[in-house]
Coordinates of C-alpha atoms and ligand atoms in Angstrom, one line a residue:
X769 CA 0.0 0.0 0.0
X770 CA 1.5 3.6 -1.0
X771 CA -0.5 7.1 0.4
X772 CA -1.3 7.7 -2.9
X773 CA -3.5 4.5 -3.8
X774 CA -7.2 4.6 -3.8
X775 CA -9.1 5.2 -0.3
X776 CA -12.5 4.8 0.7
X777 CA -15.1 5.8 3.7
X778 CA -18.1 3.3 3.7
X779 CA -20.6 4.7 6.2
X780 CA -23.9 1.9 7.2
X781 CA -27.1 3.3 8.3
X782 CA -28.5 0.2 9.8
X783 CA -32.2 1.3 9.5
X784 CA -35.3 0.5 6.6
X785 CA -38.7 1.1 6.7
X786 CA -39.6 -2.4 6.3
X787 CA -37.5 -5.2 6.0
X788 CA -37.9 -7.3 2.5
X789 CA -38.4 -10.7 2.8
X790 CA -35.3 -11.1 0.4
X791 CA -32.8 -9.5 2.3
X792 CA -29.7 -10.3 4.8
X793 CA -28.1 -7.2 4.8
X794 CA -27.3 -5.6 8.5
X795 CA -31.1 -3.7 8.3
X796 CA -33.3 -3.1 11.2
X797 CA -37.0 -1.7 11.7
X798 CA -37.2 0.6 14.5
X799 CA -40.6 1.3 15.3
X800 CA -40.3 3.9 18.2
X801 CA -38.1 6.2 16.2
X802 CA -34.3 6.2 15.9
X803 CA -32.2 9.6 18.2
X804 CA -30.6 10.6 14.7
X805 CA -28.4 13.2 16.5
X806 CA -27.1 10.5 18.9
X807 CA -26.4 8.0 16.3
X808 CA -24.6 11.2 14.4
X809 CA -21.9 11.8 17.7
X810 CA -21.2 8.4 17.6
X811 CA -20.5 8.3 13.9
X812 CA -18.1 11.1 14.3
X813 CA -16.6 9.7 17.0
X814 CA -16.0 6.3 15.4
X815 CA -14.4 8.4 12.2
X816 CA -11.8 9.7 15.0
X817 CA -10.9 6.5 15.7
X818 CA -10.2 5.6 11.6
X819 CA -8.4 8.7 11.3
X820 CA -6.0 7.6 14.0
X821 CA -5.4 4.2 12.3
X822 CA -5.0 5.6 8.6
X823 CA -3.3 9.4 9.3
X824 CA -2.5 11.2 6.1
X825 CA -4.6 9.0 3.6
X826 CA -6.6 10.7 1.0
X827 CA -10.0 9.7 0.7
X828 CA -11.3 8.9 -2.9
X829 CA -14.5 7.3 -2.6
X830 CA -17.0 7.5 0.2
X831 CA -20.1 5.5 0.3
X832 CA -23.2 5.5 2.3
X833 CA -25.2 2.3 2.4
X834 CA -27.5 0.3 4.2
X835 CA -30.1 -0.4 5.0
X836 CA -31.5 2.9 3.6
X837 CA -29.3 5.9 4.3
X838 CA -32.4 7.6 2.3
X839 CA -33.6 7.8 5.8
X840 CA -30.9 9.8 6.7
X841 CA -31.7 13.8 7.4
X842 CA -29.4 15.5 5.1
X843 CA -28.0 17.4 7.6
X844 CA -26.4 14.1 9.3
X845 CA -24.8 13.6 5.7
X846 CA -23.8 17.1 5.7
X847 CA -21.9 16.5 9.1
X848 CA -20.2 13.4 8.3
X849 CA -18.8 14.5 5.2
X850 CA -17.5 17.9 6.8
X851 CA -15.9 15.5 9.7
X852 CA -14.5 12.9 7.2
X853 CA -12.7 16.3 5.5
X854 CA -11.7 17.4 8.5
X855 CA -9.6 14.0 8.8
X856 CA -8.0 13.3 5.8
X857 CA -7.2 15.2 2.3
X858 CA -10.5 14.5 0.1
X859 CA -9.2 14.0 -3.9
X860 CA -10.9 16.3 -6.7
X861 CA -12.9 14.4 -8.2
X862 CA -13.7 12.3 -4.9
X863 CA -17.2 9.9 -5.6
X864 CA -19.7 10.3 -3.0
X865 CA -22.3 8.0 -3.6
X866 CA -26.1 7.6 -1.2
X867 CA -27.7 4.6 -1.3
X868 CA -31.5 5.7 -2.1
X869 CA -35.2 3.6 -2.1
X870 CA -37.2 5.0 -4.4
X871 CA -40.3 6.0 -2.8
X872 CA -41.5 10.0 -3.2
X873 CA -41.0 11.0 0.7
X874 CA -37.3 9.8 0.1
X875 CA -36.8 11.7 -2.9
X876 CA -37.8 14.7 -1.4
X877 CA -34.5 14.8 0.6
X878 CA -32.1 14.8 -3.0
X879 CA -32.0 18.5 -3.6
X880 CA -31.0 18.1 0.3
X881 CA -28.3 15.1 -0.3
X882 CA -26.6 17.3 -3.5
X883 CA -26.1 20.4 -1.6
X884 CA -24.4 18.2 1.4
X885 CA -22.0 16.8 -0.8
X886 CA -23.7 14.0 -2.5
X887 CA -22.6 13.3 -6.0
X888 CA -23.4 10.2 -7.3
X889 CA -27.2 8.5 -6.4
X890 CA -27.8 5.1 -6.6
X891 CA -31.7 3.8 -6.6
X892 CA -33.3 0.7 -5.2
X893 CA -35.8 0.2 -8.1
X894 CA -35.5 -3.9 -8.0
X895 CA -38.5 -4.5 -11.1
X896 CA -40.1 -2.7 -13.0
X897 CA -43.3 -4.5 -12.2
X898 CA -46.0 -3.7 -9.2
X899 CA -46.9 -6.9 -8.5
X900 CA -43.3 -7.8 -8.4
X901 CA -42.2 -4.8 -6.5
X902 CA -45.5 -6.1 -3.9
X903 CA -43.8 -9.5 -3.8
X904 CA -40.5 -8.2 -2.8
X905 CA -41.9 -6.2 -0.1
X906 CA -41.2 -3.1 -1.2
X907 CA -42.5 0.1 0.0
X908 CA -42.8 1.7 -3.6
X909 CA -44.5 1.4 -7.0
X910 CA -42.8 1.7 -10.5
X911 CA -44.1 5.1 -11.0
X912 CA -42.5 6.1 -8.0
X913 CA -39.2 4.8 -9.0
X914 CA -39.3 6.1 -12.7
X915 CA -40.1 9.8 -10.7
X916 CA -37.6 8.9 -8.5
X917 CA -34.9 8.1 -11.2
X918 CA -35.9 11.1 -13.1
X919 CA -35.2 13.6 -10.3
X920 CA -31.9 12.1 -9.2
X921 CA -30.9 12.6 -12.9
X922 CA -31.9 15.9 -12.6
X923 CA -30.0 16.4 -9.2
X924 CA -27.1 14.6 -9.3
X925 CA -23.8 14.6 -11.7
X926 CA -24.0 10.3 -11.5
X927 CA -26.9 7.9 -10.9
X928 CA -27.2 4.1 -11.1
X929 CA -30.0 1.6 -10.3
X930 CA -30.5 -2.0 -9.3
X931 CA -32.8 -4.3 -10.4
X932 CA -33.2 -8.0 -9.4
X933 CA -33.7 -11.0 -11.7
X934 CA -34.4 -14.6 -11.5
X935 CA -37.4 -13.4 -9.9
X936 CA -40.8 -15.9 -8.6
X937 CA -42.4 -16.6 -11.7
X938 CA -40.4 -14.5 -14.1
X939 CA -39.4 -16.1 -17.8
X940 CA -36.2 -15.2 -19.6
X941 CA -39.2 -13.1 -22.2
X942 CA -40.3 -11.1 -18.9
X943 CA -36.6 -10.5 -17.9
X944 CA -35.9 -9.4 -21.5
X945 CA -39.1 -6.6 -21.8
X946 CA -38.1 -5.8 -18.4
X947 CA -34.8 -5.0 -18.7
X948 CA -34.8 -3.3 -21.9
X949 CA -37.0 -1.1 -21.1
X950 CA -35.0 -0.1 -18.3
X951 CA -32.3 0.1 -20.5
X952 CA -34.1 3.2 -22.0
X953 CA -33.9 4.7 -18.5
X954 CA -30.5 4.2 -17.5
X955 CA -27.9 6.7 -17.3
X956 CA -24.1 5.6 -17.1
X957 CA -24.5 2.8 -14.3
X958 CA -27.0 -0.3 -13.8
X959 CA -26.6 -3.2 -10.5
X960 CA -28.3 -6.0 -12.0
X961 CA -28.4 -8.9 -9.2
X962 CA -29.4 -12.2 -9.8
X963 CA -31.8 -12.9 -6.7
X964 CA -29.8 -15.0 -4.1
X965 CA -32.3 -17.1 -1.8
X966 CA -30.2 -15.9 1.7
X967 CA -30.4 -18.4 4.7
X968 CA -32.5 -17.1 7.2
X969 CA -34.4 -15.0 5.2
X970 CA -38.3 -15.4 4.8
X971 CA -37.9 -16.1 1.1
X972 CA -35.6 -19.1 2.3
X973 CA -38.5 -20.6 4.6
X974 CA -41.0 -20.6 1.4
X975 CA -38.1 -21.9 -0.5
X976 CA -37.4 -24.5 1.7
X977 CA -41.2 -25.2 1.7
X978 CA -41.0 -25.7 -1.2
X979 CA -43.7 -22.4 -2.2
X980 CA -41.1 -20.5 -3.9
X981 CA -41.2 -21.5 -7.7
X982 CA -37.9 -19.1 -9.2
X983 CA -35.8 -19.8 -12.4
X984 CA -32.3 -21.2 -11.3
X985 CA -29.7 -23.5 -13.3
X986 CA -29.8 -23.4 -16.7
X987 CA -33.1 -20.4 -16.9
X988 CA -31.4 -18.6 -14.4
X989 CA -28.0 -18.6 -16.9
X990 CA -29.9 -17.7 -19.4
X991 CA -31.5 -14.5 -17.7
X992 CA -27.4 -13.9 -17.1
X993 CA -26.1 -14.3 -20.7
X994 CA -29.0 -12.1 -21.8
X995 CA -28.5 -9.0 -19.4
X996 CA -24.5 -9.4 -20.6
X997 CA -25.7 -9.1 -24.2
X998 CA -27.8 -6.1 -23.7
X999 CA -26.4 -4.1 -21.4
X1000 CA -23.4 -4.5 -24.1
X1001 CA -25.5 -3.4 -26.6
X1002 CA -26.5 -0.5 -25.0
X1003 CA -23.2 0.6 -24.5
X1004 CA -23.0 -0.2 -20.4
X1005 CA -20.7 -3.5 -20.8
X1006 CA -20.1 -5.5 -18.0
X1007 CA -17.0 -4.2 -15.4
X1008 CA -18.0 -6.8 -12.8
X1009 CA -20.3 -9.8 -12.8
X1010 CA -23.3 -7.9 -11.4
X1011 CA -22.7 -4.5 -12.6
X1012 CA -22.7 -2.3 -15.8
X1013 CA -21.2 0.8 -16.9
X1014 CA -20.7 3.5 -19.8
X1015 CA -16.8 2.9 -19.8
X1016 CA -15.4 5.7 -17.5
X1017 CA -18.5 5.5 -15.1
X1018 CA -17.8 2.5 -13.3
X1019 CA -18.5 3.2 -9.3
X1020 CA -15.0 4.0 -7.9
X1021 CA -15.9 2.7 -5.0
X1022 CA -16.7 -0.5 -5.7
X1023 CA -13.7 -1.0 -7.9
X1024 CA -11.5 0.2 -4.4
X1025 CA -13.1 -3.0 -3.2
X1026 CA -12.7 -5.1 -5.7
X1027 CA -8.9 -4.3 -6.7
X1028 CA -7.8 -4.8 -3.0
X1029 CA -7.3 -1.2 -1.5
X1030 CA -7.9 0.0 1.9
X1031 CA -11.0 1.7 3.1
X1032 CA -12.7 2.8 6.3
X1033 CA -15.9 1.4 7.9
X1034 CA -18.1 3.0 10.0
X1035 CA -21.8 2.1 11.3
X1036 CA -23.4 -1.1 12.9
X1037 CA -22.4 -3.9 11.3
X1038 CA -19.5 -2.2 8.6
X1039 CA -16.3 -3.5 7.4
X1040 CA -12.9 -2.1 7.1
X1041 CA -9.6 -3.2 5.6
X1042 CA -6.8 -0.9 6.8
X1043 CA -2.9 -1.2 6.1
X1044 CA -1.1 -0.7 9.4
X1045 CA 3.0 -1.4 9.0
X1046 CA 2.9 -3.2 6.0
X1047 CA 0.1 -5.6 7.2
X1048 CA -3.4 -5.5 6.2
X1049 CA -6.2 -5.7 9.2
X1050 CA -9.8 -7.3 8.4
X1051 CA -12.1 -5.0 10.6
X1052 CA -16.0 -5.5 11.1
X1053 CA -18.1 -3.4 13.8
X1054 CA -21.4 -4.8 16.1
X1055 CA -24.2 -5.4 13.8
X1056 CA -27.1 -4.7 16.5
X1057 CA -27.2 -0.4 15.9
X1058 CA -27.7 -0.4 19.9
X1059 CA -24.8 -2.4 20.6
X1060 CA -22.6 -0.6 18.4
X1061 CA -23.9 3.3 19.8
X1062 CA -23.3 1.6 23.1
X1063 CA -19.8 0.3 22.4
X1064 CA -18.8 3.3 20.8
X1065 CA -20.2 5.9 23.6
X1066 CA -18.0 4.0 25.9
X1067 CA -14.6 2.6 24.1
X1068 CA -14.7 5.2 20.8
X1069 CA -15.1 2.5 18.6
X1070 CA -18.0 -0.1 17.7
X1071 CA -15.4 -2.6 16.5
X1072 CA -16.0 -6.4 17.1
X1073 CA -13.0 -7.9 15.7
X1074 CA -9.8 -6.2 14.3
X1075 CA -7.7 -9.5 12.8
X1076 CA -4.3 -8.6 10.6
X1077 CA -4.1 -11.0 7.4
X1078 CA -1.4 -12.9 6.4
X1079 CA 0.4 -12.1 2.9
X1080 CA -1.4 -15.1 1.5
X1081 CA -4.4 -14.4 3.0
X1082 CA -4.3 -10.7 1.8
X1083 CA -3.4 -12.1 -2.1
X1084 CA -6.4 -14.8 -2.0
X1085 CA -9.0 -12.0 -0.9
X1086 CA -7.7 -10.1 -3.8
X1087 CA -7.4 -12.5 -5.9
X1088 CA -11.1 -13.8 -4.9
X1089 CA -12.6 -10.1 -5.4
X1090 CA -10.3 -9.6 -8.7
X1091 CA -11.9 -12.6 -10.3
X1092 CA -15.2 -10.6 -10.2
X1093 CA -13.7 -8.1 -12.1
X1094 CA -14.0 -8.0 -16.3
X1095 CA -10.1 -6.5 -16.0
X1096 CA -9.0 -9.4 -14.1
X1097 CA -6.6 -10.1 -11.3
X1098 CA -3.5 -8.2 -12.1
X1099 CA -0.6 -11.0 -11.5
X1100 CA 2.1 -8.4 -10.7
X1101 CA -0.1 -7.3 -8.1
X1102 CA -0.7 -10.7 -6.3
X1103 CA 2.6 -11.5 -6.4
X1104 CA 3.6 -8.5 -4.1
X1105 CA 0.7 -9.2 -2.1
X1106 CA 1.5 -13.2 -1.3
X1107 CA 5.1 -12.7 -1.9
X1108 CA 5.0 -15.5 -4.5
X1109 CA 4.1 -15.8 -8.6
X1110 CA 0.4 -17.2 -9.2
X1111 CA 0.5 -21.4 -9.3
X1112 CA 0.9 -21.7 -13.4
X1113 CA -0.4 -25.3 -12.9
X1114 CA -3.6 -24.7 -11.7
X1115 CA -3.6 -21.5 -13.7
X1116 CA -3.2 -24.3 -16.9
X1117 CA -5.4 -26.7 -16.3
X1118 CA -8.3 -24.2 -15.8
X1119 CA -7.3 -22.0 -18.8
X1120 CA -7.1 -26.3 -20.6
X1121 CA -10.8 -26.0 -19.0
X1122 CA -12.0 -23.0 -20.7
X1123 CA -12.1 -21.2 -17.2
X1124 CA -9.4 -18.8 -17.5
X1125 CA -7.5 -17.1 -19.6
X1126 CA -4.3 -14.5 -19.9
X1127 CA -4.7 -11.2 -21.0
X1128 CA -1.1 -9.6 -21.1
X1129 CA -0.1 -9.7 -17.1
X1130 CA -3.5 -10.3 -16.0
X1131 CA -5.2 -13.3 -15.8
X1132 CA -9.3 -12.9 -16.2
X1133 CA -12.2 -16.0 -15.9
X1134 CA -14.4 -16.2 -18.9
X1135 CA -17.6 -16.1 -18.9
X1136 CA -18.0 -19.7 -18.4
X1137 CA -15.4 -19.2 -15.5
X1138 CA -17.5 -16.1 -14.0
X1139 CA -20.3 -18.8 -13.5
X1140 CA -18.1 -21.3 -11.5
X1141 CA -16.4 -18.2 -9.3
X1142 CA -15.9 -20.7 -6.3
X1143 CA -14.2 -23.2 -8.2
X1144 CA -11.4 -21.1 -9.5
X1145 CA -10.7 -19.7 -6.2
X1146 CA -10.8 -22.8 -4.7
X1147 CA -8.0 -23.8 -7.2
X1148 CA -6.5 -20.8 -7.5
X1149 CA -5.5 -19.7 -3.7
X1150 CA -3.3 -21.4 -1.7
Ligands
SAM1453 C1 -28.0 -2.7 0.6 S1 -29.1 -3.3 -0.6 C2 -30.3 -2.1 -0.6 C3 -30.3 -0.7 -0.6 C4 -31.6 -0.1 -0.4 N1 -32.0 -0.3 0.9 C5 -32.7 -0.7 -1.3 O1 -33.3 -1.7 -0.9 O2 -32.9 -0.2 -2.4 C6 -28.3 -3.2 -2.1 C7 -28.8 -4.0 -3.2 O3 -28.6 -5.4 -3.0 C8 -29.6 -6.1 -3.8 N2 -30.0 -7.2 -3.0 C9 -30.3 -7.3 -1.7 N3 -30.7 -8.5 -1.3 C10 -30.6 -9.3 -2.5 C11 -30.8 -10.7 -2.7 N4 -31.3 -11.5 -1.8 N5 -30.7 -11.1 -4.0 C12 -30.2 -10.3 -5.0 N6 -30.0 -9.0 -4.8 C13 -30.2 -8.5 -3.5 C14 -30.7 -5.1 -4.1 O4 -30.7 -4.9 -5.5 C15 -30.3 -3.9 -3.4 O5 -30.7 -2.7 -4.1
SF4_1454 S1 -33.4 -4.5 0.5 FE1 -33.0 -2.4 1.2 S2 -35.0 -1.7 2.0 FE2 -35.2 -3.9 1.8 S3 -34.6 -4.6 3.9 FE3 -32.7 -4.7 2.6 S4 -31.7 -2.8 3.0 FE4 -33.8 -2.5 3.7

């Protein structure tokens, strides 16, 4: 790690509205009301504690996500981003991406999130379909989102959206009417998830149940080769196996991630990856929002666990988020990282598979490779 390589500030807000029956991420519904200004101090005072463990960095990327930072009051945004510039240097051209649900009270706030800093919007639009968007739980309609999208193009320099596919019910056709037409909507950035049936989930208990009829193996391939093909052909090529941008727009932040650098993680339930000395540390905070206020009222920090990575364990994480990637894993890179050049035998007998293959110094999966992602990493690290 050098001062000068990308880093990045991911901020949770651990709260939703509802919580979709889909969903694992660290959300919580909070009836009685959430003390906004007390979670605020304690996300300040967590930042102090980043700042003390990665002095003289400069911030590239920041990131709020959730849950539904939406929530957030702009002014709590506002404060976070002065205290994270009151840290480190902040970059020019610095992305500062909200994570946003669609729904007309949230969009209200935009004009609110722009003038606090916010430059780059992405939506939660998930189908373009009511009785899908019903099914998913979701607390919005498509002419909501469409408004939605339209006013964060209108407010913001950047704006992506995610759908979900592979839905209950949905045929390749439906994902294919669907998603051009969304296509006509899109700006420079599209998310484009494949729906994951999450343990624990209540989509996992109908599944189980056997109640939950959604396309997987060969449909749900299908549904993925399509999106490749049209999202190519409307100029938004993949850049990673779920998302899509106009080349030059890819999220900045998400690449940090998936090229290995070093970010901050604040919030219930974040993650962090911070080079102290030459050695890499794997952070993660409380996930209960309580807890974590709690925790970092008394000790300055909500951290659960702080563990440094070994060189090989630092390469195989790279090399497992690199293999995402359409650019590849860069083999120069891993080699620093592990302190040892890439195994060539696996690296053959996967490329004799049709897995992998070389591109100059980098070594990429193919598109029949991006569909077996656990097997080459398996293979590939040590
Ligand atoms: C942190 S989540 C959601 C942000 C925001 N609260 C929302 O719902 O729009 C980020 C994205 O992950 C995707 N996602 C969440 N759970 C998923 C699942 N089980 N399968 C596929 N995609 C999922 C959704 O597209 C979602 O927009
Ligand atoms: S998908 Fe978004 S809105 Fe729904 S529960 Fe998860 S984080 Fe909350």
């Amino acid at each position: 790690m050098t001062r000068d390589d990308p880093f990045g500030i991911y901020v949770h807000w651990p709260f939703c509205k509802a919580k979709c029956p889909y969903c694992d991420f660290n959300s919580h519904v909070r009836h009685g009301g959430i003390d906004e200004a007390r979670f605020l101090t304690a996300y300040l005072t967590e930042l102090k504690h980043f700042a003390g463990r990665a002095p003289g960095r400069t911030v590239t990327s920041i990131f709020f996500g959730g849950g539904t930072p939406s929530l957030m009051q702009p002014r709590t945004v506002a404060a976070i981003l002065d205290a994270i510039a009151g840290h480190w240097g902040i970059a020019d051209d610095t992305e500062v991406t909200l994570e946003a649900n669609p729904t007309s009270v949230e969009a209200e706030n935009f004009a609110g999130y722009a003038t606090a800093g916010i430059n780059r919007l992405s939506l939660g639009i998930q189908a373009l379909d009511d009785s899908s968007l019903k099914a998913l739980g979701r607390q919005h309609t498509v002419d909501e989102a469409l408004a939605a999208l339209d006013l964060a193009e209108q407010t913001f320099g950047r704006v992506s959206f995610d759908l979900i596919y592979a839905r209950e019910g949905q045929t390749l056709r439906d994902w294919q009417d669907e998603l051009t037409l969304a296509l006509t909507h899109a700006a420079d950035h599209v998310s484009l998830y494949q729906l994951t049936i999450e343990d624990g989930t209540p989509l996992a208990t109908r599944h189980a149940a056997g109640t939950l009829r959604v396309p997987d193996g060969d449909k749900a391939s299908a549904m993925y080769a399509l999106t490749q093909e049209l999202c190519e052909t409307a100029g938004l090529p993949a850049y990673e196996i779920s998302n899509h941008a106009r080349p030059g727009s890819e999220s900045r932040h998400n690449l940090l991630y998936w090229r290995g650098h070093d970010y901050a993680g604040i919030g219930a339930g974040a993650h962090a990856r911070i080079s102290e000395g030459g050695i890499k540390h794997a952070l993660s905070t409380l996930k209960s929002p309580e807890g974590w206020l709690d925790q970092v009222e008394t000790a300055g920090h909500g951290l659960s666990s702080d563990e440094p990575l070994s060189a090989q364990e630092a390469a195989d994480e790279y090399l497992l988020m690199a293999l995402r990637l359409t650019e590849g894993v860069d083999l120069a890179r891993f080699a620093a990282l592990s302190g040892h050049a890439i195994d060539e035998t696996h690296v053959a007998a996967l490329a004799g598979d049709g897995l992998v293959a070389r591109n100059g110094s980098r070594l990429v999966a193919t598109p029949s490779g991006r569909l077996v992602l656990e097997r080459l990493i398996l293979e590939l690290a040590a």
